[in-house]
Amino acid sequence: MRKTLVFALAIWLVAVCGVQAAQLNKVAAVVNGQVITMFDLQKNAVPDLMRAHLNPNDPAQAKAVDTVLRKVLDMMIMDILIGQEAKRLKVSVSATEVDGEIAKIMRARKVTKKQLEAQLVQQKSSVAELRSNIEKNLIRQKVMGMEVGRRVVVTPEEIKAYYDAHKDSLYDRSGLHMGLLVYPPNVNAAAMAAQIRSGATTFEEVARKYSIAPNREQGGDMGVVEWDRLNPEWEGRLSAMKPGDVTNVFELQGRKAQVHLFRPGGGGDKPLTFDQAKNMIDGILRQPKAMERFEDYTKQLRSRAVIEIRM
């Protein structure tokens, strides 16, 4: 099945290249004068289509394919806007920073550089594309830190009030043992989440059957994950969880996802003291404020931009 899908996607790209002159002239969107071609959009969408097991040559899947294309286009537009903001703010990312992120990926996957390169080839990608994506993510994080993070304030009074209300459920989160489930676009994430919540099925069963994350065969199990390797946006969500909890469905890079906390790690199941919990609570309270500020900021970027969608 996977080989058939890869072949279909390859044929799709060959067909695109076969009419390259016309395709390159076809515009998907224009963002502040910067053009996104249909050719680039379709090329960028291939990994998402593969993960979702969608065949763009199948008319019956046209609606699902269009949904993926539009989500990818939205991310490409935001990348352009963030990139333009980075230039205005004089934000940059060094090659050393990118190297450090690649080293983290190799450690997490327990692979050598050659093995990582082989995996990328299998995924129809390359080291150059990986480096470009990492650079975009780091720039996004820096811009968000400057324009969002520093404008979010959590007061000592808010921290104390939260501790008093939740002190029996605050645990050490160092060395988290967690699971990740990422849904393909053609699966009803809300329905699956309801089944997990009711006990009709388990997080692991749904992950093995549907997840498009790399850890699918392990039931979504990511093993022990060090806190400092997680994206800061996860801090509030994970800190508020107890062992055995499964999150509600949330957006993860344009896709529906859920997280399962198996064990909190670190200090085990013993609740933290106020002094031990202060930094964690700060993260818990900061996350929704940061998300609200992030939404406001991205709306501002879009409202100031000249964006023309031509799909």
Tab-separated table of C-alpha atoms in Angstrom:
chain	number	residue	atom	x	y	z
A	1	MET	CA	0.000	0.000	0.000
A	2	ARG	CA	2.750	2.438	0.973
A	3	LYS	CA	4.759	1.626	-2.177
A	4	THR	CA	1.655	2.192	-4.297
A	5	LEU	CA	1.042	5.558	-2.646
A	6	VAL	CA	4.675	6.643	-3.034
A	7	PHE	CA	4.505	5.670	-6.718
A	8	ALA	CA	1.268	7.633	-7.173
A	9	LEU	CA	2.788	10.703	-5.555
A	10	ALA	CA	5.892	10.342	-7.687
A	11	ILE	CA	3.731	10.158	-10.846
A	12	TRP	CA	1.878	13.248	-9.624
A	13	LEU	CA	5.123	15.193	-9.274
A	14	VAL	CA	6.376	13.949	-12.640
A	15	ALA	CA	3.124	15.159	-14.184
A	16	VAL	CA	3.655	18.520	-12.529
A	17	CYS	CA	7.214	18.691	-13.863
A	18	GLY	CA	5.993	17.614	-17.289
A	19	VAL	CA	3.985	20.804	-17.566
A	20	GLN	CA	6.582	22.795	-15.659
A	21	ALA	CA	6.303	26.015	-17.653
A	22	ALA	CA	2.558	26.240	-17.131
A	23	GLN	CA	2.746	24.986	-13.553
A	24	LEU	CA	5.398	27.472	-12.512
A	25	ASN	CA	3.269	30.273	-13.936
A	26	LYS	CA	0.257	29.132	-11.924
A	27	VAL	CA	0.153	31.017	-8.630
A	28	ALA	CA	-1.351	29.616	-5.427
A	29	ALA	CA	-0.940	32.821	-3.410
A	30	VAL	CA	0.881	36.145	-3.284
A	31	VAL	CA	2.084	37.395	0.121
A	32	ASN	CA	3.320	40.992	0.223
A	33	GLY	CA	4.490	40.558	-3.346
A	34	GLN	CA	6.168	37.192	-2.696
A	35	VAL	CA	4.736	34.429	-4.870
A	36	ILE	CA	3.885	30.879	-3.794
A	37	THR	CA	3.505	28.729	-6.902
A	38	MET	CA	1.249	25.715	-7.177
A	39	PHE	CA	4.366	23.731	-8.022
A	40	ASP	CA	6.014	24.621	-4.679
A	41	LEU	CA	2.767	24.100	-2.776
A	42	GLN	CA	2.257	20.617	-4.228
A	43	LYS	CA	5.888	19.701	-3.599
A	44	ASN	CA	5.694	20.852	0.043
A	45	ALA	CA	2.431	18.957	0.518
A	46	VAL	CA	3.840	15.561	-0.530
A	47	PRO	CA	5.059	14.526	2.994
A	48	ASP	CA	1.657	15.423	4.499
A	49	LEU	CA	-0.183	13.535	1.770
A	50	MET	CA	2.009	10.486	2.338
A	51	ARG	CA	1.432	10.578	6.100
A	52	ALA	CA	-2.313	10.878	5.515
A	53	HIS	CA	-2.236	8.025	2.952
A	54	LEU	CA	-3.877	10.281	0.356
A	55	ASN	CA	-3.512	9.785	-3.384
A	56	PRO	CA	-3.850	13.106	-5.280
A	57	ASN	CA	-4.640	11.161	-8.457
A	58	ASP	CA	-7.755	9.610	-6.888
A	59	PRO	CA	-10.873	11.754	-7.587
A	60	ALA	CA	-12.600	10.245	-4.551
A	61	GLN	CA	-9.932	11.792	-2.304
A	62	ALA	CA	-9.941	15.208	-3.982
A	63	LYS	CA	-11.653	16.969	-1.056
A	64	ALA	CA	-9.224	15.533	1.519
A	65	VAL	CA	-6.257	16.408	-0.726
A	66	ASP	CA	-7.550	19.972	-1.085
A	67	THR	CA	-7.839	20.237	2.715
A	68	VAL	CA	-4.186	19.214	3.086
A	69	LEU	CA	-3.093	21.643	0.353
A	70	ARG	CA	-4.881	24.540	2.020
A	71	LYS	CA	-3.352	23.760	5.419
A	72	VAL	CA	0.104	23.568	3.867
A	73	LEU	CA	-0.537	26.836	2.009
A	74	ASP	CA	-1.567	28.513	5.269
A	75	MET	CA	1.694	27.384	6.888
A	76	MET	CA	3.704	28.603	3.888
A	77	ILE	CA	2.016	32.005	4.114
A	78	MET	CA	2.807	32.242	7.815
A	79	ASP	CA	6.427	31.216	7.148
A	80	ILE	CA	6.732	34.106	4.699
A	81	LEU	CA	5.191	36.585	7.145
A	82	ILE	CA	7.416	35.385	9.990
A	83	GLY	CA	10.453	35.503	7.691
A	84	GLN	CA	9.635	39.087	6.749
A	85	GLU	CA	9.210	39.977	10.427
A	86	ALA	CA	12.556	38.344	11.200
A	87	LYS	CA	14.270	40.621	8.680
A	88	ARG	CA	12.580	43.654	10.208
A	89	LEU	CA	13.651	42.587	13.706
A	90	LYS	CA	17.119	41.539	12.471
A	91	VAL	CA	16.595	37.974	13.730
A	92	SER	CA	18.838	35.281	12.284
A	93	VAL	CA	19.812	31.644	12.878
A	94	SER	CA	23.386	30.372	12.669
A	95	ALA	CA	24.567	27.141	11.048
A	96	THR	CA	25.762	26.036	14.500
A	97	GLU	CA	22.233	26.332	15.887
A	98	VAL	CA	20.884	24.216	13.036
A	99	ASP	CA	23.648	21.644	13.594
A	100	GLY	CA	22.633	21.450	17.250
A	101	GLU	CA	19.020	20.685	16.343
A	102	ILE	CA	20.087	17.985	13.881
A	103	ALA	CA	22.235	16.435	16.616
A	104	LYS	CA	19.165	16.349	18.884
A	105	ILE	CA	17.177	14.593	16.143
A	106	MET	CA	19.904	11.959	15.718
A	107	ARG	CA	20.047	11.354	19.470
A	108	ALA	CA	16.263	11.075	19.707
A	109	ARG	CA	16.099	8.617	16.793
A	110	LYS	CA	19.324	6.875	17.884
A	111	VAL	CA	20.772	7.073	14.368
A	112	THR	CA	24.041	8.121	12.760
A	113	LYS	CA	24.341	10.896	10.198
A	114	LYS	CA	24.322	8.339	7.355
A	115	GLN	CA	21.258	6.612	8.767
A	116	LEU	CA	19.447	9.951	9.090
A	117	GLU	CA	20.293	10.783	5.479
A	118	ALA	CA	18.937	7.394	4.398
A	119	GLN	CA	15.697	8.004	6.313
A	120	LEU	CA	15.313	11.391	4.640
A	121	VAL	CA	15.799	9.861	1.184
A	122	GLN	CA	13.130	7.282	2.009
A	123	GLN	CA	10.829	10.164	2.986
A	124	LYS	CA	11.535	11.900	-0.357
A	125	SER	CA	13.433	14.629	1.478
A	126	SER	CA	17.054	15.698	1.984
A	127	VAL	CA	19.439	17.152	4.552
A	128	ALA	CA	19.168	20.522	2.797
A	129	GLU	CA	15.375	20.508	3.186
A	130	LEU	CA	15.690	19.413	6.818
A	131	ARG	CA	18.128	22.252	7.526
A	132	SER	CA	15.795	24.741	5.835
A	133	ASN	CA	12.819	23.562	7.901
A	134	ILE	CA	14.830	23.691	11.132
A	135	GLU	CA	15.999	27.210	10.312
A	136	LYS	CA	12.397	28.315	9.711
A	137	ASN	CA	11.288	26.780	13.018
A	138	LEU	CA	14.118	28.424	14.965
A	139	ILE	CA	13.403	31.799	13.398
A	140	ARG	CA	9.720	31.374	14.234
A	141	GLN	CA	10.605	30.548	17.863
A	142	LYS	CA	12.866	33.588	18.158
A	143	VAL	CA	10.348	35.965	16.633
A	144	MET	CA	7.579	34.515	18.798
A	145	GLY	CA	9.806	34.871	21.855
A	146	MET	CA	10.424	38.529	21.086
A	147	GLU	CA	6.927	39.481	20.035
A	148	VAL	CA	4.850	37.118	22.171
A	149	GLY	CA	6.789	35.624	25.084
A	150	ARG	CA	8.184	38.838	26.535
A	151	ARG	CA	4.751	40.461	26.548
A	152	VAL	CA	3.125	37.732	28.646
A	153	VAL	CA	3.072	38.383	32.403
A	154	VAL	CA	2.253	35.899	35.184
A	155	THR	CA	2.030	37.417	38.672
A	156	PRO	CA	3.171	35.804	41.972
A	157	GLU	CA	-0.438	36.040	43.182
A	158	GLU	CA	-1.656	33.988	40.213
A	159	ILE	CA	1.008	31.348	40.871
A	160	LYS	CA	0.081	31.048	44.577
A	161	ALA	CA	-3.641	30.817	43.811
A	162	TYR	CA	-3.027	28.069	41.248
A	163	TYR	CA	-0.848	26.095	43.676
A	164	ASP	CA	-3.477	26.258	46.428
A	165	ALA	CA	-6.109	24.941	44.017
A	166	HIS	CA	-3.979	22.165	42.447
A	167	LYS	CA	-1.234	21.272	44.952
A	168	ASP	CA	-2.291	17.628	45.183
A	169	SER	CA	-1.859	17.058	41.442
A	170	LEU	CA	1.479	18.789	40.699
A	171	TYR	CA	4.318	16.378	39.913
A	172	ASP	CA	7.939	16.560	38.855
A	173	ARG	CA	7.950	16.483	35.054
A	174	SER	CA	11.675	15.905	34.429
A	175	GLY	CA	12.146	12.831	32.248
A	176	LEU	CA	8.559	12.674	31.016
A	177	HIS	CA	7.317	9.336	29.702
A	178	MET	CA	4.675	10.289	27.188
A	179	GLY	CA	2.889	9.244	24.036
A	180	LEU	CA	1.926	11.225	20.945
A	181	LEU	CA	-0.939	10.535	18.534
A	182	VAL	CA	-1.200	12.627	15.343
A	183	TYR	CA	-4.358	12.136	13.271
A	184	PRO	CA	-4.447	12.133	9.449
A	185	PRO	CA	-6.954	14.560	7.891
A	186	ASN	CA	-9.310	11.755	6.835
A	187	VAL	CA	-9.888	10.489	10.399
A	188	ASN	CA	-12.481	12.018	12.746
A	189	ALA	CA	-10.194	12.989	15.628
A	190	ALA	CA	-13.052	14.147	17.871
A	191	ALA	CA	-14.830	10.797	17.514
A	192	MET	CA	-11.667	8.824	18.278
A	193	ALA	CA	-10.917	11.042	21.289
A	194	ALA	CA	-14.448	10.405	22.593
A	195	GLN	CA	-13.894	6.635	22.316
A	196	ILE	CA	-10.609	6.904	24.219
A	197	ARG	CA	-12.301	9.016	26.891
A	198	SER	CA	-15.175	6.546	27.283
A	199	GLY	CA	-12.877	3.532	27.507
A	200	ALA	CA	-14.259	1.972	24.323
A	201	THR	CA	-10.703	1.890	23.020
A	202	THR	CA	-7.257	2.940	24.219
A	203	PHE	CA	-4.843	5.663	23.210
A	204	GLU	CA	-2.342	2.994	22.140
A	205	GLU	CA	-4.865	1.160	19.931
A	206	VAL	CA	-5.885	4.351	18.140
A	207	ALA	CA	-2.237	5.389	17.694
A	208	ARG	CA	-1.304	2.029	16.156
A	209	LYS	CA	-4.243	2.166	13.768
A	210	TYR	CA	-4.281	5.815	12.707
A	211	SER	CA	-1.319	7.876	13.918
A	212	ILE	CA	0.944	9.468	11.297
A	213	ALA	CA	3.670	10.154	13.866
A	214	PRO	CA	6.933	8.153	13.566
A	215	ASN	CA	6.184	6.200	16.773
A	216	ARG	CA	2.960	4.658	15.467
A	217	GLU	CA	4.057	1.017	15.845
A	218	GLN	CA	4.822	1.627	19.536
A	219	GLY	CA	1.296	2.836	20.203
A	220	GLY	CA	2.481	6.446	20.198
A	221	ASP	CA	5.001	5.800	22.981
A	222	MET	CA	7.829	8.365	22.756
A	223	GLY	CA	9.681	6.862	25.687
A	224	VAL	CA	11.352	9.127	28.224
A	225	VAL	CA	11.604	12.667	26.905
A	226	GLU	CA	13.766	15.271	28.595
A	227	TRP	CA	11.861	18.462	29.368
A	228	ASP	CA	14.466	20.749	27.752
A	229	ARG	CA	14.024	18.948	24.430
A	230	LEU	CA	10.353	19.801	24.204
A	231	ASN	CA	8.956	22.804	22.383
A	232	PRO	CA	8.090	25.492	25.001
A	233	GLU	CA	4.475	25.564	23.799
A	234	TRP	CA	4.036	22.060	25.288
A	235	GLU	CA	5.013	23.167	28.799
A	236	GLY	CA	1.618	24.344	29.968
A	237	ARG	CA	-0.240	21.394	28.487
A	238	LEU	CA	2.014	18.693	29.971
A	239	SER	CA	2.554	20.356	33.346
A	240	ALA	CA	-1.188	20.328	34.015
A	241	MET	CA	-1.501	16.572	33.407
A	242	LYS	CA	-1.526	13.703	35.880
A	243	PRO	CA	-0.155	10.188	35.178
A	244	GLY	CA	-2.579	8.368	32.872
A	245	ASP	CA	-4.172	11.550	31.516
A	246	VAL	CA	-4.869	11.986	27.796
A	247	THR	CA	-5.278	15.519	26.456
A	248	ASN	CA	-8.229	16.734	24.461
A	249	VAL	CA	-7.589	17.074	20.726
A	250	PHE	CA	-5.347	20.048	19.924
A	251	GLU	CA	-3.656	21.531	16.852
A	252	LEU	CA	-0.069	20.447	16.205
A	253	GLN	CA	1.469	22.085	13.127
A	254	GLY	CA	-1.878	22.162	11.373
A	255	ARG	CA	-2.912	18.616	12.346
A	256	LYS	CA	-5.103	17.179	15.118
A	257	ALA	CA	-3.184	15.493	17.931
A	258	GLN	CA	-3.402	14.079	21.450
A	259	VAL	CA	-0.823	13.382	24.143
A	260	HIS	CA	-0.884	10.629	26.771
A	261	LEU	CA	1.175	11.022	29.964
A	262	PHE	CA	2.254	7.539	31.065
A	263	ARG	CA	4.457	8.552	33.989
A	264	PRO	CA	5.670	11.968	35.151
A	265	GLY	CA	9.251	10.729	35.583
A	266	GLY	CA	11.731	12.572	37.790
A	267	GLY	CA	10.388	12.579	41.334
A	268	GLY	CA	7.693	10.021	40.610
A	269	ASP	CA	4.161	10.441	41.901
A	270	LYS	CA	4.879	12.613	44.970
A	271	PRO	CA	3.325	16.100	44.589
A	272	LEU	CA	5.695	19.058	44.574
A	273	THR	CA	6.086	21.713	47.274
A	274	PHE	CA	5.229	25.315	46.412
A	275	ASP	CA	8.874	26.281	45.875
A	276	GLN	CA	9.424	23.243	43.650
A	277	ALA	CA	6.271	23.948	41.662
A	278	LYS	CA	6.626	27.712	41.074
A	279	ASN	CA	8.425	27.489	37.728
A	280	MET	CA	6.082	24.768	36.509
A	281	ILE	CA	3.000	26.777	37.462
A	282	ASP	CA	4.440	29.809	35.711
A	283	GLY	CA	4.594	27.694	32.537
A	284	ILE	CA	1.059	26.389	33.027
A	285	LEU	CA	-0.388	29.880	33.403
A	286	ARG	CA	1.826	31.418	30.741
A	287	GLN	CA	0.849	28.968	27.973
A	288	PRO	CA	-2.798	30.040	27.428
A	289	LYS	CA	-1.795	33.701	27.722
A	290	ALA	CA	0.959	33.140	25.175
A	291	MET	CA	-1.457	31.353	22.832
A	292	GLU	CA	-3.904	34.238	23.067
A	293	ARG	CA	-1.109	36.706	22.384
A	294	PHE	CA	0.150	34.498	19.537
A	295	GLU	CA	-3.283	34.500	17.904
A	296	ASP	CA	-3.486	38.283	18.234
A	297	TYR	CA	0.005	38.672	16.801
A	298	THR	CA	-0.610	36.421	13.788
A	299	LYS	CA	-3.904	38.226	13.115
A	300	GLN	CA	-2.006	41.512	13.169
A	301	LEU	CA	0.586	40.158	10.755
A	302	ARG	CA	-2.144	39.006	8.380
A	303	SER	CA	-4.132	42.238	8.691
A	304	ARG	CA	-1.054	44.310	7.795
A	305	ALA	CA	-0.128	42.025	4.906
A	306	VAL	CA	-1.398	41.982	1.358
A	307	ILE	CA	-2.398	38.355	0.797
A	308	GLU	CA	-4.080	37.092	-2.337
A	309	ILE	CA	-5.201	33.443	-2.479
A	310	ARG	CA	-5.627	32.162	-6.021
A	311	MET	CA	-6.429	28.477	-5.409
